[in-house]
Each structure stands twice: as C-alpha cells, then as structure tokens.
Amino acid sequence: MATVKIKIDGQAIEVEEGSYVLGAAQSLGVEIPTLCYYPFMSPYAACRICVVEARNNKGWSKIVTACNYPAWDGLEIFTETPRVVNARRTNLEMLMANCAPVPLLEHYAAKFGVKEPRWGHGTYTCILCGLCVRICDEVVGAHALTFVNRGQDRDVSTPFDLDSEACILCGACAKYCPTGHIKMQDIEERVINHRELNLGPNAAITLPFRQAVPNVPYIVRENCIHYKTGGCMICEKVCPKDCIDYGDRAEFEEIEVGAVVLATGFDDFDPTPMKQYGYGRYPNVVSSIEFEKMNNAAGPTGGKICLENGEEPRRIAIIHCIGSRDENHHKYCSRVCCMYALKFSHLIMEKTKADVYQFYIDMRSFGKGYEEFYQRILDEGGNVIRGKGAEVAPASQSQEAEGAMIVRCEDTMIGKYREVPVDMIVLCTALEARADAKDMARRFNISTGADGWFIESHPKLAPVSTSTEGIFLAGVCQGAKDIPDSVAQGSAAAAQVMRLLCQGEVLMDATYAEVQDELCSGCKICNDMCPYHAIDFDPEKKISHINSALCKACGTCVAACPSGAIKGRHFTDEQIYAQIEGILS
Amino acid sequence: MSFEPRIVGFLCNWCSYTGADLAGTARMHYPPNVTSIRVMCSGRVDPAFILDAFRRGADGVLICGCHPGDCHYIEGNYKCMRRMPLTQLLLQQLGIDRNRMRLEWVSASEGGRFQEVITEFTEQIRALGPLKLHDYNFDPNAEEVHQHV
C-alpha cells in the first residue's frame, strides 16, 4: 500500500495512506486525549475529545477528530494549539451537560481547566460513546447491544429493552464503558465470596500458578469469548510476539528417555463426606487449601482473611487430622498439617485480631526448627486444644455473641468436654494418593501400597527407586511428606537418574531368563505371563524372545513354559530338582 | 518313634524367605520338619517341582509367597494363586490328599506368621500320616474333584 508523509506536532512520520491520525500519533508517543477510541475497534468519533488541528502547506486549517481523520500526503497535525484546546473544552462541557459528574469526566474537566461547565451537569451516566455497542458487535461478535431511539432519546440497550438471548455474559461492555453506565450486576456489586476460593482459574488468560515453569500464560477455553462467538481475539492483536494461537491443541509426543521420575503429587482429601464438620453446609467452613488461597496476596481476597460477608472473623478454629489418622478414611499421618496449621495461626494473628484455636490429636512438630516454631506460636498467644474437633454445629443463642458456630471437642488435657464458639473453621484435610495412581502404577509397572502411594524399592535403603529399573519416585506420590523432604527426594531422584544416564554401560543382574530357541514351540503362553513385557514373539522365526535388559528373573515364564524351553539363569530347574532330591534323600 | 513328616517348602525370595529369616533371627520356635528351597518368586514354582517332591517321598509341600498385591514382581503370586488349585486337583487325581499341599502368604515382616504356618501345617501333615502312593482309589465322579474345575 502507498505510504504518505505527515507531521504531527513537528515530528515527521510515514504512514499508510488512509490510516487514521490518532493511531499515527500514538505510535509517535504524542498523547491525544480520547474517550471512545481503542485500536481494535473501528473509530467512531463520538466523544470528540480527540480533536486536533489539521493544516496543509498553503495555510488552510481545520479542526478534525483524530480518531477517524485519514492521513494524506503533506498533512500537518497540531494537537495543542489554543484552537484545539478550546474546542476540546467546549466538547467536554457539552458531554458534561448530558452526563452526571462521573470520575472520568471530572478528570478531564480538571485537565482542561473546566471549573464549572457552562451548561451545567446532566443526570444520566451514558455519554453515547458507543464503545459497548462496538465491542459487542465487532470484537465479541455477540451483537447483543445496539443504539436505540433517536435524537434526545438516543440510548444504548438490548433490542426492545429485554434480556438479550444473544448476550454471552462476557462482561466486555461493562469493562470498556468509560463512565460506568453499564454494570454487570453480579460482577460489579459482588462482595468477596468464598465460592471464589475454588482452585481453578477464573480469568480467560491466566498463569498456571505464580512459580510455574515455564511461566507462560494459557487460555482457559471455558472462559474465553473467542471460543464462544469466534470473535474477540484482542489478545492476538495486542501480543507483540504473535504468540497467540487459537487453533493450538494438546499434542501427543513420543520422547525416548532413559529414566522416568514420577512426581505426580497428591489429591486433597474432600471433607464433604465428613458431615460432622459441615463443610459445604456452613458458609465459613473452608479447607486448608482454600484458606491458603485466601491468604495469598494474589488471591481473590488479596490476602485478606475474611468471612463470606466480607467481615473480619473474631475467632477462628483450625481442626487437624481431617481424613488423616482416622480409621474411617486414612490411617496414616499426613505429616504436613500440624506445621501449616501453626503457620495459619501465625498469619491470622499477624493479619487480624482474631483468636485462633487449634484442635489437635498430637502436635507433630518433627522437623528442624519446627518445635521452636510451635513454641513461638504458643508465645504469640495461639490457643491449642489437645482433642480432635468432634463436631461443628450452629451456635446457640447464648453463644452467638462470640461466634456463629461452635466446635465440640474433648479437651484431653483438662479431661473436659468443651464447646468453642468461632466465626470461621479451617479443616486441615489429609493428603491422599491421586485418584489415577493405580493407573499410573500399572503404566509404569510399579506397585502401590494399600493407601495408594507408590512403593519404593526399599523403605530405608532405596527410598527413591522402584521395582522397575529406571523409574524413580519423588515427592508425595511416594507418601505424605513436606517440602524439605520432597526436595530431598527429588534431588536424590535426579542424582539417581544422572548416575543411570552417565554410566554409559548399564550393569544388569546376572539372573535372567532366556529362551532356548531350538526348544521353543512358539505357543506364546509366556508372552502374556511376563509382568515386565520383556518377552516378544519373533514372527519370522516363530519363537519367543526374552529381552534380558527388561527381564527381572522372577521365573514365572520358566514355570509356565510347556516345552521347558525357557531357562532361568540361576534358580534353574536342575538346581531346584537337585535341592528337592537333596532334601528328601 | 513317632512319625516326623518330611515337608518341602518353596519360599519366595522377597517376602516369605525373609519372613522365615526374621522368624529365625527372632529366635522363634517351630518344628524342624519343613526344609525350605528359595525361589525368586512364588510364580517360579513349577507344578512339576511339587510332583517331583512327592515322588521323592515328601509328605507335604508348602509354598509361601508375598501377600496378594505385594508381589515384588507385580503379579507373580497371582500366577501362583491360579496354578495351585489346579495342581491340588492334579494331586488328587494321582491319589495324593489335596491337603498335603498348601499355599500361604507370608510377608517379610511376618516372622510370627511363618512360625504359625509351619507349626500348623506340620501338625496337619502329621495327622494325615506318611504319604503312601499307590493306595488310593481315584473316583473321577467324586464331587470334590469337580468343585475346583
């Protein structure tokens, strides 16, 4: 396309013919105020605040709106002449005559030096800039909003002022409305609500989590306008690196590896089935991970600890061992809860004036510096009650002054039944094996224990490796553990992997099974027997073959071979028969 | 002199053999009638071994493996679990009481259980008396022959 040369406030720039002045000014860094222009929507020239003075070299000049004035060769633009400033002020005063004093107009009034608008203030809040209509039409593609009526009655609305079926509730119109005329009832007027503590993302573009590696945002399809209407695509337009690809799909890649570290982590125990604690029934009973999210400065409450109604709690109970050390759920100790519960105590006392009550069975502050931290919490004034919280119930009338709920427990230190009134309850839920742990175990030929954790080769001497060579474990997938332990195990797993990959030659057990080719009848019985998939059938020779690198020498195939063609190295048939003979001679 | 049965025990390397070891190091007392043969897995126990043991004059055969789900080789003990009832059936057809052979699960930490199993099985074989081959009339229509098929 042909380019033309224009000047803006004396700065020369070459732009495409027909492109608009405002865009060129923005690329030069010249600021032209506007209320109704965005680069990804068509210019509308509704607010008329972006007026500038256009001149040619013959002395002709004119006031034009920069957002939709096309550039032509030799055009000179002046953005701050007295004529421009005066026109902007007049236009702003006329907007104000129609519109109530909203912050945006007040801001520009102060900027342009309008003390009292000549024609007074209006009462309506819409300035008919058309941003909402354009974004719904051009960007979102829902076509739910339009201008209605004419002249003085002109307004923005849905067809016939009815609830629109075309609206997809994306909220774009409310977000771009400069005066706050359009509101999303549920979004704008919401109070902090604990339902937002759900652990998934609620924006359409989000980072997996703050420390994610690689730290790259991704699109949440359920929340993205583009996947609903095919429109929007603003992120693609603004991305300077052209990274957005809406057609991107999950892909399967086959990667050849020499070792695998399983670090699949854990699931959080769902306390809903434990009806006595009222999770899901009472509004201010939250799980520990939800409380953690509330505490997060980047979380939905901005790190503020508050009840569902937004108030600060006066008394908070933290109940330990929800689902752990419990015959009905998990018998094991989840190991991390005592310490994070103490951390919660510390944070609550730091951020609020609330009293904290910990209900514990045993305080397991086992690690380095942990006992000292426990003592510190006690010194800071955290209350600890030895006795597992038995039940959460609504407070009676006499208790309501102190808290909306009560926690019932037996304080085993004083041997008495107690009812502690509180406003908020944090349930320290157990760590449990992931729901798909069994599936993973089958896939990697390793085993899981009764609790679902992956089993290591040896609990003391080989805590990282598994029964399958080259598969290593790290973190909670092997059993409940805290961060230092997980890091230690992960480092050990990495070291094991390096040892395996760097040795060049792999040492193997001397015991393995092999097929004596001349005896094999090719019946394939052994093929399905092998739990390690070490036996392949050779279709050309019509015999089975054992991969000695995969064979673990269990001997199952040796016992199963009807032709006696498979021979174990060590523990051979001859050796065992000789032993039987020796025993019984 | 009272009858002292001769019993051959096949113990898997990872659970039962270690369990037997534990029973030994813990100084547990149990009858000396069972002589153990170490195999890597209960799945390695070929039914032919059992038949051979009886042929050579054993009065009983005991096979011990890891508990179901705990096999070092993932599922070798399940293979064994499926083979043994069939072997018992075969024994019966050969005129050997099915109770002379037993499959038990003993883990590496169950020294006490190993002691119990050995004691009980020895008593059972003692009660059955010495194995006499060729003096049993096999009835192919007997109900117990079919119950495990």
GROMACS .gro file of N, CA and C in nm, chain A residues 445-450 455 457 467-468 511 528-532 552-561 568 570-573 576-577 579-585, chain B residues 6-10 13 35-50 52-54 56-59 69-76 79 82-83:
model
  240
  445ASN      N    1   0.459  -5.007   3.558
  445ASN     CA    2   0.499  -5.135   3.615
  445ASN      C    3   0.557  -5.122   3.754
  446ILE      N    4   0.498  -5.038   3.835
  446ILE     CA    5   0.540  -5.032   3.974
  446ILE      C    6   0.417  -5.063   4.059
  447SER      N    7   0.435  -5.069   4.187
  447SER     CA    8   0.319  -5.107   4.268
  447SER      C    9   0.278  -4.994   4.363
  448THR      N   10   0.154  -5.000   4.407
  448THR     CA   11   0.104  -4.906   4.505
  448THR      C   12   0.073  -4.982   4.633
  449GLY      N   13   0.086  -4.915   4.744
  449GLY     CA   14   0.051  -4.975   4.872
  449GLY      C   15  -0.098  -4.967   4.895
  450ALA      N   16  -0.140  -5.010   5.013
  450ALA     CA   17  -0.283  -5.010   5.045
  450ALA      C   18  -0.339  -4.867   5.042
  455ILE      N   19   0.510  -4.757   4.577
  455ILE     CA   20   0.601  -4.825   4.669
  455ILE      C   21   0.744  -4.816   4.617
  457SER      N   22   1.162  -4.919   4.630
  457SER     CA   23   1.229  -5.049   4.633
  457SER      C   24   1.252  -5.096   4.775
  467SER      N   25   1.056  -5.088   4.188
  467SER     CA   26   1.084  -5.225   4.147
  467SER      C   27   1.114  -5.233   3.997
  468THR      N   28   1.079  -5.129   3.924
  468THR     CA   29   1.113  -5.127   3.782
  468THR      C   30   1.236  -5.039   3.761
  511THR      N   31   2.099  -6.267   3.696
  511THR     CA   32   1.986  -6.360   3.684
  511THR      C   33   1.885  -6.305   3.585
  528ASP      N   34   0.222  -6.339   2.750
  528ASP     CA   35   0.130  -6.265   2.837
  528ASP      C   36   0.164  -6.281   2.984
  529MET      N   37   0.248  -6.381   3.014
  529MET     CA   38   0.282  -6.405   3.153
  529MET      C   39   0.368  -6.293   3.210
  530CYS      N   40   0.458  -6.240   3.129
  530CYS     CA   41   0.562  -6.153   3.180
  530CYS      C   42   0.504  -6.020   3.228
  531PRO      N   43   0.520  -5.989   3.356
  531PRO     CA   44   0.468  -5.861   3.404
  531PRO      C   45   0.551  -5.742   3.355
  532TYR      N   46   0.666  -5.768   3.299
  532TYR     CA   47   0.753  -5.657   3.255
  532TYR      C   48   0.755  -5.641   3.103
  552LYS      N   49   1.336  -5.944   3.486
  552LYS     CA   50   1.368  -5.928   3.629
  552LYS      C   51   1.394  -6.061   3.695
  553ALA      N   52   1.388  -6.168   3.619
  553ALA     CA   53   1.421  -6.302   3.669
  553ALA      C   54   1.325  -6.350   3.777
  554CYS      N   55   1.196  -6.324   3.759
  554CYS     CA   56   1.102  -6.376   3.858
  554CYS      C   57   1.077  -6.524   3.835
  555GLY      N   58   1.094  -6.569   3.711
  555GLY     CA   59   1.081  -6.711   3.682
  555GLY      C   60   0.941  -6.756   3.649
  556THR      N   61   0.848  -6.663   3.643
  556THR     CA   62   0.710  -6.701   3.612
  556THR      C   63   0.701  -6.770   3.476
  557CYS      N   64   0.775  -6.718   3.379
  557CYS     CA   65   0.769  -6.778   3.246
  557CYS      C   66   0.839  -6.915   3.244
  558VAL      N   67   0.944  -6.927   3.325
  558VAL     CA   68   1.015  -7.055   3.331
  558VAL      C   69   0.920  -7.164   3.379
  559ALA      N   70   0.841  -7.127   3.482
  559ALA     CA   71   0.747  -7.226   3.536
  559ALA      C   72   0.635  -7.255   3.439
  560ALA      N   73   0.603  -7.155   3.355
  560ALA     CA   74   0.486  -7.170   3.268
  560ALA      C   75   0.517  -7.239   3.137
  561CYS      N   76   0.643  -7.237   3.093
  561CYS     CA   77   0.674  -7.285   2.959
  561CYS      C   78   0.643  -7.435   2.946
  568GLY      N   79   1.596  -7.036   3.335
  568GLY     CA   80   1.637  -6.926   3.420
  568GLY      C   81   1.788  -6.934   3.442
  570HIS      N   82   2.052  -6.904   3.693
  570HIS     CA   83   2.038  -6.925   3.838
  570HIS      C   84   1.896  -6.970   3.865
  571PHE      N   85   1.875  -7.036   3.975
  571PHE     CA   86   1.745  -7.095   4.005
  571PHE      C   87   1.694  -7.176   3.886
  572THR      N   88   1.784  -7.255   3.825
  572THR     CA   89   1.742  -7.337   3.712
  572THR      C   90   1.662  -7.457   3.762
  573ASP      N   91   1.592  -7.517   3.670
  573ASP     CA   92   1.516  -7.639   3.705
  573ASP      C   93   1.609  -7.742   3.768
  576ILE      N   94   1.692  -7.669   4.124
  576ILE     CA   95   1.583  -7.687   4.219
  576ILE      C   96   1.553  -7.837   4.237
  577TYR      N   97   1.558  -7.913   4.126
  577TYR     CA   98   1.536  -8.057   4.139
  577TYR      C   99   1.644  -8.119   4.227
  579GLN      N  100   1.798  -7.973   4.465
  579GLN     CA  101   1.769  -7.938   4.604
  579GLN      C  102   1.661  -8.030   4.661
  580ILE      N  103   1.556  -8.055   4.580
  580ILE     CA  104   1.448  -8.143   4.627
  580ILE      C  105   1.505  -8.281   4.658
  581GLU      N  106   1.587  -8.326   4.564
  581GLU     CA  107   1.645  -8.459   4.581
  581GLU      C  108   1.732  -8.462   4.708
  582GLY      N  109   1.809  -8.353   4.725
  582GLY     CA  110   1.897  -8.347   4.842
  582GLY      C  111   1.819  -8.348   4.971
  583ILE      N  112   1.708  -8.273   4.972
  583ILE     CA  113   1.628  -8.265   5.095
  583ILE      C  114   1.569  -8.401   5.129
  584LEU      N  115   1.526  -8.473   5.028
  584LEU     CA  116   1.446  -8.593   5.052
  584LEU      C  117   1.528  -8.722   5.042
  585SER      N  118   1.659  -8.710   5.025
  585SER     CA  119   1.737  -8.832   5.011
  585SER      C  120   1.762  -8.894   5.149
  591ARG      N  121   0.816  -8.525   5.644
  591ARG     CA  122   0.918  -8.450   5.569
  591ARG      C  123   0.846  -8.356   5.473
  592ILE      N  124   0.871  -8.230   5.491
  592ILE     CA  125   0.797  -8.128   5.413
  592ILE      C  126   0.896  -8.041   5.336
  593VAL      N  127   0.863  -8.020   5.209
  593VAL     CA  128   0.945  -7.930   5.127
  593VAL      C  129   0.873  -7.794   5.121
  594GLY      N  130   0.944  -7.687   5.152
  594GLY     CA  131   0.884  -7.554   5.146
  594GLY      C  132   0.947  -7.471   5.035
  595PHE      N  133   0.865  -7.417   4.948
  595PHE     CA  134   0.915  -7.323   4.846
  595PHE      C  135   0.884  -7.182   4.895
  598ASN      N  136   1.171  -6.531   4.750
  598ASN     CA  137   1.291  -6.463   4.798
  598ASN      C  138   1.261  -6.336   4.876
  620THR      N  139   1.182  -7.814   5.520
  620THR     CA  140   1.310  -7.772   5.466
  620THR      C  141   1.281  -7.679   5.349
  621SER      N  142   1.340  -7.561   5.354
  621SER     CA  143   1.298  -7.463   5.254
  621SER      C  144   1.391  -7.458   5.134
  622ILE      N  145   1.329  -7.429   5.020
  622ILE     CA  146   1.403  -7.405   4.896
  622ILE      C  147   1.367  -7.263   4.854
  623ARG      N  148   1.470  -7.184   4.831
  623ARG     CA  149   1.444  -7.045   4.794
  623ARG      C  150   1.418  -7.035   4.644
  624VAL      N  151   1.310  -6.969   4.608
  624VAL     CA  152   1.285  -6.934   4.468
  624VAL      C  153   1.267  -6.782   4.463
  625MET      N  154   1.287  -6.725   4.345
  625MET     CA  155   1.279  -6.580   4.339
  625MET      C  156   1.136  -6.531   4.358
  626CYS      N  157   1.040  -6.613   4.317
  626CYS     CA  158   0.901  -6.570   4.324
  626CYS      C  159   0.816  -6.694   4.335
  627SER      N  160   0.702  -6.682   4.405
  627SER     CA  161   0.613  -6.799   4.412
  627SER      C  162   0.565  -6.837   4.272
  628GLY      N  163   0.568  -6.740   4.180
  628GLY     CA  164   0.531  -6.769   4.041
  628GLY      C  165   0.632  -6.861   3.973
  629ARG      N  166   0.751  -6.876   4.032
  629ARG     CA  167   0.853  -6.962   3.973
  629ARG      C  168   0.824  -7.110   4.004
  630VAL      N  169   0.737  -7.134   4.100
  630VAL     CA  170   0.714  -7.272   4.142
  630VAL      C  171   0.638  -7.347   4.033
  631ASP      N  172   0.711  -7.432   3.966
  631ASP     CA  173   0.655  -7.514   3.860
  631ASP      C  174   0.580  -7.629   3.927
  632PRO      N  175   0.456  -7.656   3.888
  632PRO     CA  176   0.385  -7.771   3.949
  632PRO      C  177   0.468  -7.898   3.943
  633ALA      N  178   0.557  -7.908   3.844
  633ALA     CA  179   0.641  -8.027   3.834
  633ALA      C  180   0.730  -8.044   3.956
  634PHE      N  181   0.771  -7.930   4.017
  634PHE     CA  182   0.853  -7.938   4.138
  634PHE      C  183   0.777  -8.011   4.249
  635ILE      N  184   0.648  -7.977   4.258
  635ILE     CA  185   0.566  -8.034   4.365
  635ILE      C  186   0.550  -8.185   4.344
  637ASP      N  187   0.746  -8.372   4.178
  637ASP     CA  188   0.875  -8.435   4.199
  637ASP      C  189   0.902  -8.457   4.347
  638ALA      N  190   0.864  -8.354   4.427
  638ALA     CA  191   0.885  -8.366   4.572
  638ALA      C  192   0.807  -8.484   4.628
  639PHE      N  193   0.681  -8.498   4.586
  639PHE     CA  194   0.600  -8.611   4.635
  639PHE      C  195   0.657  -8.743   4.586
  641ARG      N  196   0.959  -8.814   4.532
  641ARG     CA  197   1.081  -8.850   4.604
  641ARG      C  198   1.055  -8.873   4.753
  642GLY      N  199   0.927  -8.865   4.791
  642GLY     CA  200   0.896  -8.908   4.927
  642GLY      C  201   0.860  -8.797   5.024
  643ALA      N  202   0.830  -8.679   4.974
  643ALA     CA  203   0.786  -8.575   5.066
  643ALA      C  204   0.645  -8.607   5.115
  644ASP      N  205   0.616  -8.571   5.241
  644ASP     CA  206   0.481  -8.593   5.294
  644ASP      C  207   0.394  -8.470   5.274
  654GLY      N  208  -0.105  -5.850   4.590
  654GLY     CA  209  -0.086  -5.705   4.575
  654GLY      C  210   0.053  -5.659   4.617
  655ASP      N  211   0.126  -5.744   4.689
  655ASP     CA  212   0.258  -5.703   4.738
  655ASP      C  213   0.372  -5.770   4.664
  656CYS      N  214   0.342  -5.840   4.555
  656CYS     CA  215   0.447  -5.917   4.488
  656CYS      C  216   0.559  -5.825   4.440
  657HIS      N  217   0.680  -5.866   4.465
  657HIS     CA  218   0.796  -5.792   4.417
  657HIS      C  219   0.797  -5.785   4.265
  658TYR      N  220   0.743  -5.888   4.205
  658TYR     CA  221   0.737  -5.893   4.058
  658TYR      C  222   0.597  -5.859   4.007
  659ILE      N  223   0.531  -5.774   4.083
  659ILE     CA  224   0.400  -5.718   4.050
  659ILE      C  225   0.287  -5.821   4.062
  660GLU      N  226   0.297  -5.935   3.989
  660GLU     CA  227   0.182  -6.025   3.989
  660GLU      C  228   0.220  -6.171   3.984
  661GLY      N  229   0.344  -6.204   4.018
  661GLY     CA  230   0.387  -6.344   4.015
  661GLY      C  231   0.305  -6.430   4.109
  664LYS      N  232  -0.014  -6.551   3.963
  664LYS     CA  233   0.005  -6.666   3.873
  664LYS      C  234   0.008  -6.794   3.956
  667ARG      N  235  -0.324  -6.900   4.086
  667ARG     CA  236  -0.410  -6.968   3.989
  667ARG      C  237  -0.362  -7.109   3.960
  668ARG      N  238  -0.233  -7.130   3.970
  668ARG     CA  239  -0.179  -7.263   3.938
  668ARG      C  240  -0.207  -7.363   4.049
   0.00000   0.00000   0.00000
